[in-house]
XYZ file of C-alpha atoms in Angstrom:
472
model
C -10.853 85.086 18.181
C -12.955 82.545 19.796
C -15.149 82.011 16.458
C -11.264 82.011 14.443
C -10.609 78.610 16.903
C -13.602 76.880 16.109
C -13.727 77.631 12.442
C -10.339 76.122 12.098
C -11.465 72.844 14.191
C -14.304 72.364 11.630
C -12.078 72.828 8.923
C -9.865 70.539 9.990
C -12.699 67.807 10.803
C -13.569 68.020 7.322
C -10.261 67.212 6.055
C -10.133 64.020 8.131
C -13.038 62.952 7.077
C -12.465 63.291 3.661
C -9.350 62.161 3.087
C -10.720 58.444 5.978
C -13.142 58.029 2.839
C -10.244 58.187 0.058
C -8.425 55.928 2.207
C -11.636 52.940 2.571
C -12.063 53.245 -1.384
C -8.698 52.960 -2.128
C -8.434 50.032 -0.107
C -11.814 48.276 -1.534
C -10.123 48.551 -5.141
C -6.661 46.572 -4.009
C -8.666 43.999 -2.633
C -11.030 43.731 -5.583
C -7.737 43.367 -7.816
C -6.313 40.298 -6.202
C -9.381 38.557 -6.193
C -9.447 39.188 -10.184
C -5.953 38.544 -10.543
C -4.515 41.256 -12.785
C -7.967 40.727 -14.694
C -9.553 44.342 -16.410
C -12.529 43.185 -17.462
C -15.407 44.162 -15.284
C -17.698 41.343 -14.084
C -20.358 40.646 -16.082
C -23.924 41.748 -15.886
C -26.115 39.176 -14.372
C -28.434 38.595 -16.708
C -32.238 39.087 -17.764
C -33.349 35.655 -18.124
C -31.520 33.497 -15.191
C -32.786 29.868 -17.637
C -30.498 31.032 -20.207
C -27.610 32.213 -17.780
C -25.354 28.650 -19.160
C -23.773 28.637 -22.408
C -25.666 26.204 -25.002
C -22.177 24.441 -25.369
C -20.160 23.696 -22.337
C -16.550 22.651 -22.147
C -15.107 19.462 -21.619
C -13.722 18.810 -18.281
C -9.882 17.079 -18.723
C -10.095 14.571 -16.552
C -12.560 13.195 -18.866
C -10.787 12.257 -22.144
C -13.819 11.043 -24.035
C -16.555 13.481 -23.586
C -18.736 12.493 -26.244
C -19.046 8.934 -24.419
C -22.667 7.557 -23.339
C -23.128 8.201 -19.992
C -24.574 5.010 -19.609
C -21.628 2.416 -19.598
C -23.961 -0.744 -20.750
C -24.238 0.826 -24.078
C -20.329 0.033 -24.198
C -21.210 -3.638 -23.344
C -22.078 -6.333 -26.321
C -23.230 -9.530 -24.779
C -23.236 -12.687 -27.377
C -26.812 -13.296 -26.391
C -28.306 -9.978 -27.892
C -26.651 -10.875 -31.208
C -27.980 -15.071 -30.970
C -25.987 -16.762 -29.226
C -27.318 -19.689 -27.320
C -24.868 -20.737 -25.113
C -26.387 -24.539 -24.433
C -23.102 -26.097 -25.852
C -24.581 -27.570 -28.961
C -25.546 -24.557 -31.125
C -23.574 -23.310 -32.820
C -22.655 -19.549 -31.629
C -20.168 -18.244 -33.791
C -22.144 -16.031 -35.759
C -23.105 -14.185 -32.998
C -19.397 -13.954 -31.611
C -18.536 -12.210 -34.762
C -21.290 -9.540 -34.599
C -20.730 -8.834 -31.343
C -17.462 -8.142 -32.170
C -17.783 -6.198 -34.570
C -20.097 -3.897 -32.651
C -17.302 -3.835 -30.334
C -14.595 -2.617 -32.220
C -16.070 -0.199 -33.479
C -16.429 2.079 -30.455
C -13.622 2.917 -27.993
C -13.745 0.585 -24.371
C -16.073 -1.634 -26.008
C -16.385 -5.065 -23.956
C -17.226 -8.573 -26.070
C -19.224 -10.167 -22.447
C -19.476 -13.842 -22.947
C -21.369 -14.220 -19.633
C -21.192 -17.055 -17.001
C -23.667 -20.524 -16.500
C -23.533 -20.123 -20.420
C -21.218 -22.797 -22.489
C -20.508 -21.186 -26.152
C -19.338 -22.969 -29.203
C -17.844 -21.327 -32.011
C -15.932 -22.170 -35.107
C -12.619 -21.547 -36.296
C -12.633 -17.697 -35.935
C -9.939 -14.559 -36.781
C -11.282 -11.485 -34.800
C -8.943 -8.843 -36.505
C -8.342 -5.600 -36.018
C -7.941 -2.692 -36.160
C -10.255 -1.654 -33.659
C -10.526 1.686 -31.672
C -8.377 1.490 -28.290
C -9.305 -0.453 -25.272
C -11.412 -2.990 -26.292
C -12.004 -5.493 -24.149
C -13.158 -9.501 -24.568
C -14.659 -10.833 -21.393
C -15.383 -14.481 -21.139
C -17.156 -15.826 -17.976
C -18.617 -18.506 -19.368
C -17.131 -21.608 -21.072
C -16.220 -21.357 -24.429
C -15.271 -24.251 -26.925
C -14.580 -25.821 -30.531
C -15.989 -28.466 -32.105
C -15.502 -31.857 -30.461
C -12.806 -33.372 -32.277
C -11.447 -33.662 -35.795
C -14.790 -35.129 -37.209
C -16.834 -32.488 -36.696
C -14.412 -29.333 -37.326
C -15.784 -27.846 -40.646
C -13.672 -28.975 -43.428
C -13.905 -25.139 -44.822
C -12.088 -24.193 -41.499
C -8.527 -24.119 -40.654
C -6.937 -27.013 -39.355
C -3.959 -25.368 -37.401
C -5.613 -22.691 -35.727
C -9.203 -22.018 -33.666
C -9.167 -18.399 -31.709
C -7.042 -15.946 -33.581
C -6.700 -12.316 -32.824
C -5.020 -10.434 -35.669
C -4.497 -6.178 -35.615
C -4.979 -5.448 -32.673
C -3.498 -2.525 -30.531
C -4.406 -1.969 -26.903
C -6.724 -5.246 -26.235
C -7.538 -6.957 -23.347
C -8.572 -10.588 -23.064
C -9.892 -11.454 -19.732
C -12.524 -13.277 -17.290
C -13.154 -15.744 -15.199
C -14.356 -18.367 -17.695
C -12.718 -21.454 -19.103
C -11.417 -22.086 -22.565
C -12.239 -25.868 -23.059
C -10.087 -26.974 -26.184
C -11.626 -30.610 -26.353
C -8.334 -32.130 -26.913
C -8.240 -35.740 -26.465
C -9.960 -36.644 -30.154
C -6.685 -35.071 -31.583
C -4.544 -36.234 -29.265
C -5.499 -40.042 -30.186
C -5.177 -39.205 -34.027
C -2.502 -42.615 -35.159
C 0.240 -39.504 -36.536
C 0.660 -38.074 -32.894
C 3.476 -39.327 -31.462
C 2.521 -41.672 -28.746
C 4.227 -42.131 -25.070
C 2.422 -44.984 -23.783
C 3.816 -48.468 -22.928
C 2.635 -49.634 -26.275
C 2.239 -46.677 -28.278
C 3.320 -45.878 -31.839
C 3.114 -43.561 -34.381
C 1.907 -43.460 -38.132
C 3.346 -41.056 -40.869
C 1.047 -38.523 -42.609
C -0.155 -35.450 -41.937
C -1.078 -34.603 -38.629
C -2.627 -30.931 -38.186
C -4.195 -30.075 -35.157
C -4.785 -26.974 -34.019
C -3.577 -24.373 -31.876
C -6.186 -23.303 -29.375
C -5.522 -19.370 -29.240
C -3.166 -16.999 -31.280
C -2.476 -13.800 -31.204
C -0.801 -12.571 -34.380
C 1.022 -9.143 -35.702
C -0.604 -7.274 -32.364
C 0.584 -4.791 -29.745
C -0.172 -3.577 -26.352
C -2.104 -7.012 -25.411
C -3.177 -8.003 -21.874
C -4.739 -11.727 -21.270
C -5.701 -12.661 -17.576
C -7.958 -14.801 -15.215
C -8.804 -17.246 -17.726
C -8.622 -20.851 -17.345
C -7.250 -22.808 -20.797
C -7.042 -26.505 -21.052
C -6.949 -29.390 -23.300
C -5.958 -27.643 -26.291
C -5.746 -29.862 -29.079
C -2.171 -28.550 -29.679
C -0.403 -25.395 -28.528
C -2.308 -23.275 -26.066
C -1.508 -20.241 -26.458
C 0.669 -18.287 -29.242
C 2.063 -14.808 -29.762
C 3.654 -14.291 -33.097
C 4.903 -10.657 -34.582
C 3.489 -8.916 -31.072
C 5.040 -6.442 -28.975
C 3.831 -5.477 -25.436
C 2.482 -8.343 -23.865
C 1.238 -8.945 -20.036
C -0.196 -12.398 -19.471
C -1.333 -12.542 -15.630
C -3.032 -15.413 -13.261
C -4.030 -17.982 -16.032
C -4.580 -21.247 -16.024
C -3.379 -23.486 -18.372
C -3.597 -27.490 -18.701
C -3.514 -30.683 -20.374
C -2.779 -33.866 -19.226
C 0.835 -35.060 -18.996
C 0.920 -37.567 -22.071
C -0.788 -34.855 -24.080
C 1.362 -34.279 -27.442
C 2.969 -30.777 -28.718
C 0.256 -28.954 -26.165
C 2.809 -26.581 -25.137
C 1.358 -24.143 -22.633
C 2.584 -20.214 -23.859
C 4.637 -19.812 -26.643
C 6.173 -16.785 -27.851
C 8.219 -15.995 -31.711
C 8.930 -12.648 -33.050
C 7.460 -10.764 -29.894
C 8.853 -8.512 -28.106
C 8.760 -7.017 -24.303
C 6.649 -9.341 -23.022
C 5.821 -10.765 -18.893
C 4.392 -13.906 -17.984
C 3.188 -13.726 -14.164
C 1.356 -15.416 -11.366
C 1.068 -18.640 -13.658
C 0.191 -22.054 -13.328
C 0.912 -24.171 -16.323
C 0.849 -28.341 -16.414
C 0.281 -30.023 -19.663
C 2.371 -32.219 -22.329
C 5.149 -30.252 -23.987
C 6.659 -27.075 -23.230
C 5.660 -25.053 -20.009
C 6.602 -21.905 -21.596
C 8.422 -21.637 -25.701
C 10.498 -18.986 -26.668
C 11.456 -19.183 -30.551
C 13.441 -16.891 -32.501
C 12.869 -13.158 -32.728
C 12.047 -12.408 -29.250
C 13.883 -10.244 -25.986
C 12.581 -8.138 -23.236
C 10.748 -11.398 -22.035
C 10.684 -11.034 -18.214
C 8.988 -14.664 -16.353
C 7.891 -14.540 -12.886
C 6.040 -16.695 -10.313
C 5.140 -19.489 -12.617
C 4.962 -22.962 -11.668
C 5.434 -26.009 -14.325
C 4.310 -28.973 -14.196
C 4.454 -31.973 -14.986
C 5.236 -30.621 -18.574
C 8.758 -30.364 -20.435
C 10.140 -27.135 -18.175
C 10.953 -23.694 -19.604
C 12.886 -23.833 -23.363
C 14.566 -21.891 -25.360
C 13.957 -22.983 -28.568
C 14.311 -24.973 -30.337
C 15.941 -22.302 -32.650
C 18.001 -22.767 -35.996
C 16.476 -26.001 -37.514
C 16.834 -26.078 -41.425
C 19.866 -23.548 -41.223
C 17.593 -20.422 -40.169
C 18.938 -17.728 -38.063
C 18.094 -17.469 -34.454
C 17.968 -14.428 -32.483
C 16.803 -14.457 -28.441
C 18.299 -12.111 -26.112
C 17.294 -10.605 -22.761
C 15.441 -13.346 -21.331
C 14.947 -13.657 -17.101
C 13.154 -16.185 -15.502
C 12.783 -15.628 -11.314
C 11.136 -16.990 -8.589
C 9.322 -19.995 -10.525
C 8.434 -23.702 -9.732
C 9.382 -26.594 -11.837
C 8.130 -29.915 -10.491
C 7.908 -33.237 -12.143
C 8.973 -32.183 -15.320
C 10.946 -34.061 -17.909
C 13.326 -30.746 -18.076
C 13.545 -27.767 -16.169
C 15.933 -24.659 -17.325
C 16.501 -25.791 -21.339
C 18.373 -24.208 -24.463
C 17.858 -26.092 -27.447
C 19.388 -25.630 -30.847
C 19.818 -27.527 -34.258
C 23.287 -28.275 -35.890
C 23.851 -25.746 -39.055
C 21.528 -23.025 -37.494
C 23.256 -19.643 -37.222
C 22.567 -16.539 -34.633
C 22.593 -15.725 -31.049
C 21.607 -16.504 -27.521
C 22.197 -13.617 -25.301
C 21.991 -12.347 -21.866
C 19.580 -15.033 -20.452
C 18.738 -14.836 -16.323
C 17.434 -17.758 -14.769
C 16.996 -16.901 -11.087
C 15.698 -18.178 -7.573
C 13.987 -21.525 -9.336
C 12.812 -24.449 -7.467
C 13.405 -27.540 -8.642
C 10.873 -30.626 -7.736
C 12.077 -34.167 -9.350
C 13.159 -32.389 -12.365
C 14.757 -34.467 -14.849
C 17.676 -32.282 -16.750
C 17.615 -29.489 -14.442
C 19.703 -27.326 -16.468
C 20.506 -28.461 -19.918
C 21.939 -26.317 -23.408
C 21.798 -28.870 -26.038
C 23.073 -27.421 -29.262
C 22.685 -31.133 -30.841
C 18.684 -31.085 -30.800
C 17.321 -33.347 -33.285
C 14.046 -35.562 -33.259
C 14.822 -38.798 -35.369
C 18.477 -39.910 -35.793
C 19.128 -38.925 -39.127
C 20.628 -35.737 -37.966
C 23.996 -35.101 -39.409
C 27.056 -33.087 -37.449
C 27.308 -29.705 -39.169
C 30.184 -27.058 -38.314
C 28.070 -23.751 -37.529
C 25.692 -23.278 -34.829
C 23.380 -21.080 -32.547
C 26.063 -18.835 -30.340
C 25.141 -19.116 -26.854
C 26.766 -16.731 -24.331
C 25.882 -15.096 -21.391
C 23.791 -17.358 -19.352
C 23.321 -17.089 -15.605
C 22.202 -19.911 -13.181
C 21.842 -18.373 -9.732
C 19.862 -19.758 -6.705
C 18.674 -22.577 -8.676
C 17.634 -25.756 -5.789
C 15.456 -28.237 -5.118
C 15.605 -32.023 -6.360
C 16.548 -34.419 -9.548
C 15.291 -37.358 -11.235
C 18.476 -39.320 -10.971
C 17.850 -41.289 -14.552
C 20.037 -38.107 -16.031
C 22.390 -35.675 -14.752
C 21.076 -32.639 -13.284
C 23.632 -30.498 -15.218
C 24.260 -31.122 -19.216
C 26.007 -28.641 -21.507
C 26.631 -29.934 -24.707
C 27.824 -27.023 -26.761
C 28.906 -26.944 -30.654
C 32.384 -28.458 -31.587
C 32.825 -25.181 -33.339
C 31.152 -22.452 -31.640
C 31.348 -23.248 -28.228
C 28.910 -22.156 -25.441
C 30.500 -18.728 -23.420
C 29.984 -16.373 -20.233
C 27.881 -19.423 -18.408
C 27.591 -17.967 -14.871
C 27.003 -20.733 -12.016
C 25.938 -19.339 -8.434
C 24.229 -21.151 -5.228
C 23.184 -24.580 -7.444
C 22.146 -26.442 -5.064
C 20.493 -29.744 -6.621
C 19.985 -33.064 -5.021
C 18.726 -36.324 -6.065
C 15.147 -37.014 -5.840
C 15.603 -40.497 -4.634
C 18.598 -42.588 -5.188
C 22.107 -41.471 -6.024
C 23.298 -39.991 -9.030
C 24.580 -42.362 -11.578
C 26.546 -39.880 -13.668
C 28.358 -36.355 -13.191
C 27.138 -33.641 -14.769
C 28.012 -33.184 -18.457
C 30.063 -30.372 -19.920
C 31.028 -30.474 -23.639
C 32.998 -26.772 -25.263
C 31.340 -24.939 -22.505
C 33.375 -21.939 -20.909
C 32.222 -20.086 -17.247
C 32.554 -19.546 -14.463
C 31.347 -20.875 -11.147
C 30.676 -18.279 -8.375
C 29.813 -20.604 -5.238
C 30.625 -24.588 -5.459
C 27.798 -26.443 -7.344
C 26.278 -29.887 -5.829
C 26.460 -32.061 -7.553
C 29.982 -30.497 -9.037
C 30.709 -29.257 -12.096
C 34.407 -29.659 -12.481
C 33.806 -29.947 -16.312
C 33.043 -26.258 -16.810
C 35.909 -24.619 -17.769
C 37.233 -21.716 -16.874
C 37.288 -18.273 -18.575
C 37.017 -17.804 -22.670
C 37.954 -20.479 -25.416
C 41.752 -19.538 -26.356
C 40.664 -19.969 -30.603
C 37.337 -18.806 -30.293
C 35.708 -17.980 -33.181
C 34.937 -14.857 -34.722
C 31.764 -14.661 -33.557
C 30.475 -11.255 -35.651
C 29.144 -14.112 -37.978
C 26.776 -15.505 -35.664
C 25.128 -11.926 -34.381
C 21.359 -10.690 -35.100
């Protein structure tokens, strides 16, 4: 019986064990399975030869879009003076500016360097497109065009120097200085002349414009310094998606037509962190643009921020979407301006012009809808419609030799929606010698205006127009 007992205590030590072991295995094989997450395949073999354990082609990691790319980054860099450039500002470079670019464009991020203690001049130049995305032009030198109209090539274009034409996704940037060697042009007899016994000759007159960017998209110029441009500094025409940041721009203040940006046909465009002083125009916006957003800029001395002028020779103008905030104007011959010709036809829309400070500002805030540069210009029954235009927190001070408020709107289209809200203008020095000036303009005032504006009136024309004429 005694031999039964311990049989039966064997037996049953057996069992345990066994059935311990089933339980260690099966747990080995659910842990195995989460690691391989619902994975089948068996890991692989480690192979014979451990050299030729990696694949011969190796996928690209995404977080690097371009994996065919050098690994060295200088091989992405053209710099003028591999290609011949000189750089002493008497050669003559612009051969090598053109093969640099064109190395450039050719291969995605490629940078045009213009480098610094170098001065580079070039000729009359289009750098067109297309090119593949990002390419960047760096100038940290000083770069220039001939000095003057007797020694610009006569093969070369007259109205233009730096263009950029086809271009998407290009940046133009440094800390260099564009020197346009102005003044030669600017004393040519058909300028028009502002000094005490200045005058001005007929005939033709071209200068040209210092840098334009033409039929281009997705454009980024910053940190340069531009001055002394012969004519316009800067020009976007037929772009869309522009950021111009922290430039530069100037001329002196008797400089003619050397307006500092001006945009036509462009579209969503920003103007920042800005300081512009020069002879015409601060800022230009002609026909065909909106989305244009203006921000911490200061004018001046120049001719303010304008709208316009739009509808000469009874074209169409269309501008809408426009805001101006937190800017300087100071010692400028206008500040906030909408200009227009008689006879034009179109629309100016939905313009914001807020939290500007004024600093002896002649014409503060001015829509003249009678523009016209000689006399001659005849009264004409349809015009630019202007309507919905905000002033709000506009202060600071006025040169008192005209009124810090003029609205002279079209006989027959009169101006509409003009918002007025904390305009707060004083005189410079002085007092004021007239009130401000309202002709056909309708709005309404928010908070009272100093000086007054009693002359605005109130609400909507009673026989407006039909205006459906005058859209874009």
């Amino acid at each position: 019986m005694e031999s039964i007992r311990e049989l039966l205590l064997i037996l049953l030590a057996v069992i345990l064990l066994v059935q311990n072991l089933s339980n260690v295995e099966a747990r080995y094989h659910h842990h195995k399975k989460q690691k391989n997450k619902g994975s089948t395949v068996p890991p692989p073999a480690p192979p014979e030869n451990p050299v030729s354990s990696s694949p011969s082609y190796s996928p690209s990691v995404p977080s690097d879009p371009y994996p065919n790319d050098p690994v060295n980054s200088t091989d992405c860099i053209f710099d003028v003076r591999d290609y011949g450039a000189v750089g002493d500002g008497s050669a003559d470079d612009t051969a090598a500016f053109r093969a640099a670019w064109k190395a450039a464009c050719a291969v995605e991020a490629g940078v045009v360097l213009a480098p610094s203690d170098y001065v580079f001049k070039i000729t009359s130049t289009i750098f067109s497109g297309p090119c593949k995305p990002g390419l960047v032009f760096q100038l940290d030198g000083v770069l220039m065009p001939p000095d003057g109209p007797d020694t610009w090539p006569e093969a070369d274009s007259r109205k233009q120097w730096l263009v950029f034409y086809k271009l998407d996704d290009m940046t133009f940037t440094g800390k260099g200085t564009i020197e346009g060697n102005g003044q030669p042009w600017w004393d040519l007899p058909c300028k028009p002349h502002r000094g005490p016994n200045g005058s001005t000759s007929s005939g033709p007159c071209d200068s040209p414009a210092l840098i334009r960017f033409f039929m281009s998209s997705n454009l980024v110029v910053s940190g340069l310094t531009i001055q002394n441009s012969p004519q316009f500094h800067m020009k976007f025409d037929g772009c869309e998606g522009v950021m111009i940041d922290k430039l530069s721009i100037s001329s002196p203040k008797l400089s003619p037509n050397t307006d500092g940006i001006h945009i036509e046909n462009t579209k969503s465009v920003g103007i920042y962190n800005s300081m512009i002083s020069n002879g015409d125009d601060c800022i230009s916006i002609g026909t065909g643009c909106s989305d244009v957003d203006i921000a911490d800029v200061t004018c001046g001395p120049s001719h303010g921020i304008s709208i316009g002028s739009l509808g000469a020779h009874y074209s169409q103008a269309c501008v809408s979407n426009i805001t101006v905030r937190n800017a300087i104007i100071r010692e400028s011959d206008n500040g906030l301006r909408i200009k227009t010709w008689q006879g034009g036809t179109g629309c100016v829309s939905d313009l914001s012009f807020e939290n500007i400070q004024m600093e002896n500002v002649r014409n503060c805030i001015n829509i003249d809808q009678y523009y016209c540069l000689s006399r001659e210009c005849l009264n004409q029954t349809s015009a630019v419609f202007v309507t919905g235009i905000t002033y709000r927190n506009i202060k600071g001070t006025y040169d008192v030799r005209t009124p810090p408020i003029h609205f002279a709107c079209s006989d027959t289209v009169p101006c509409t929606k003009i918002t007025m809200a904390e305009v707060e203008l004083l005189p410079y020095e002085g007092q004021l010698l007239d009130d401000p000036f309202c002709w056909n303009a309708y709005g309404t005032q928010e908070t009272l205006t100093i000086p007054p504006i009693d002359c605005l009136q109130e609400g909507e024309p009673q026989s407006e127009q039909e205006v459906s004429a005058y859209g874009c």
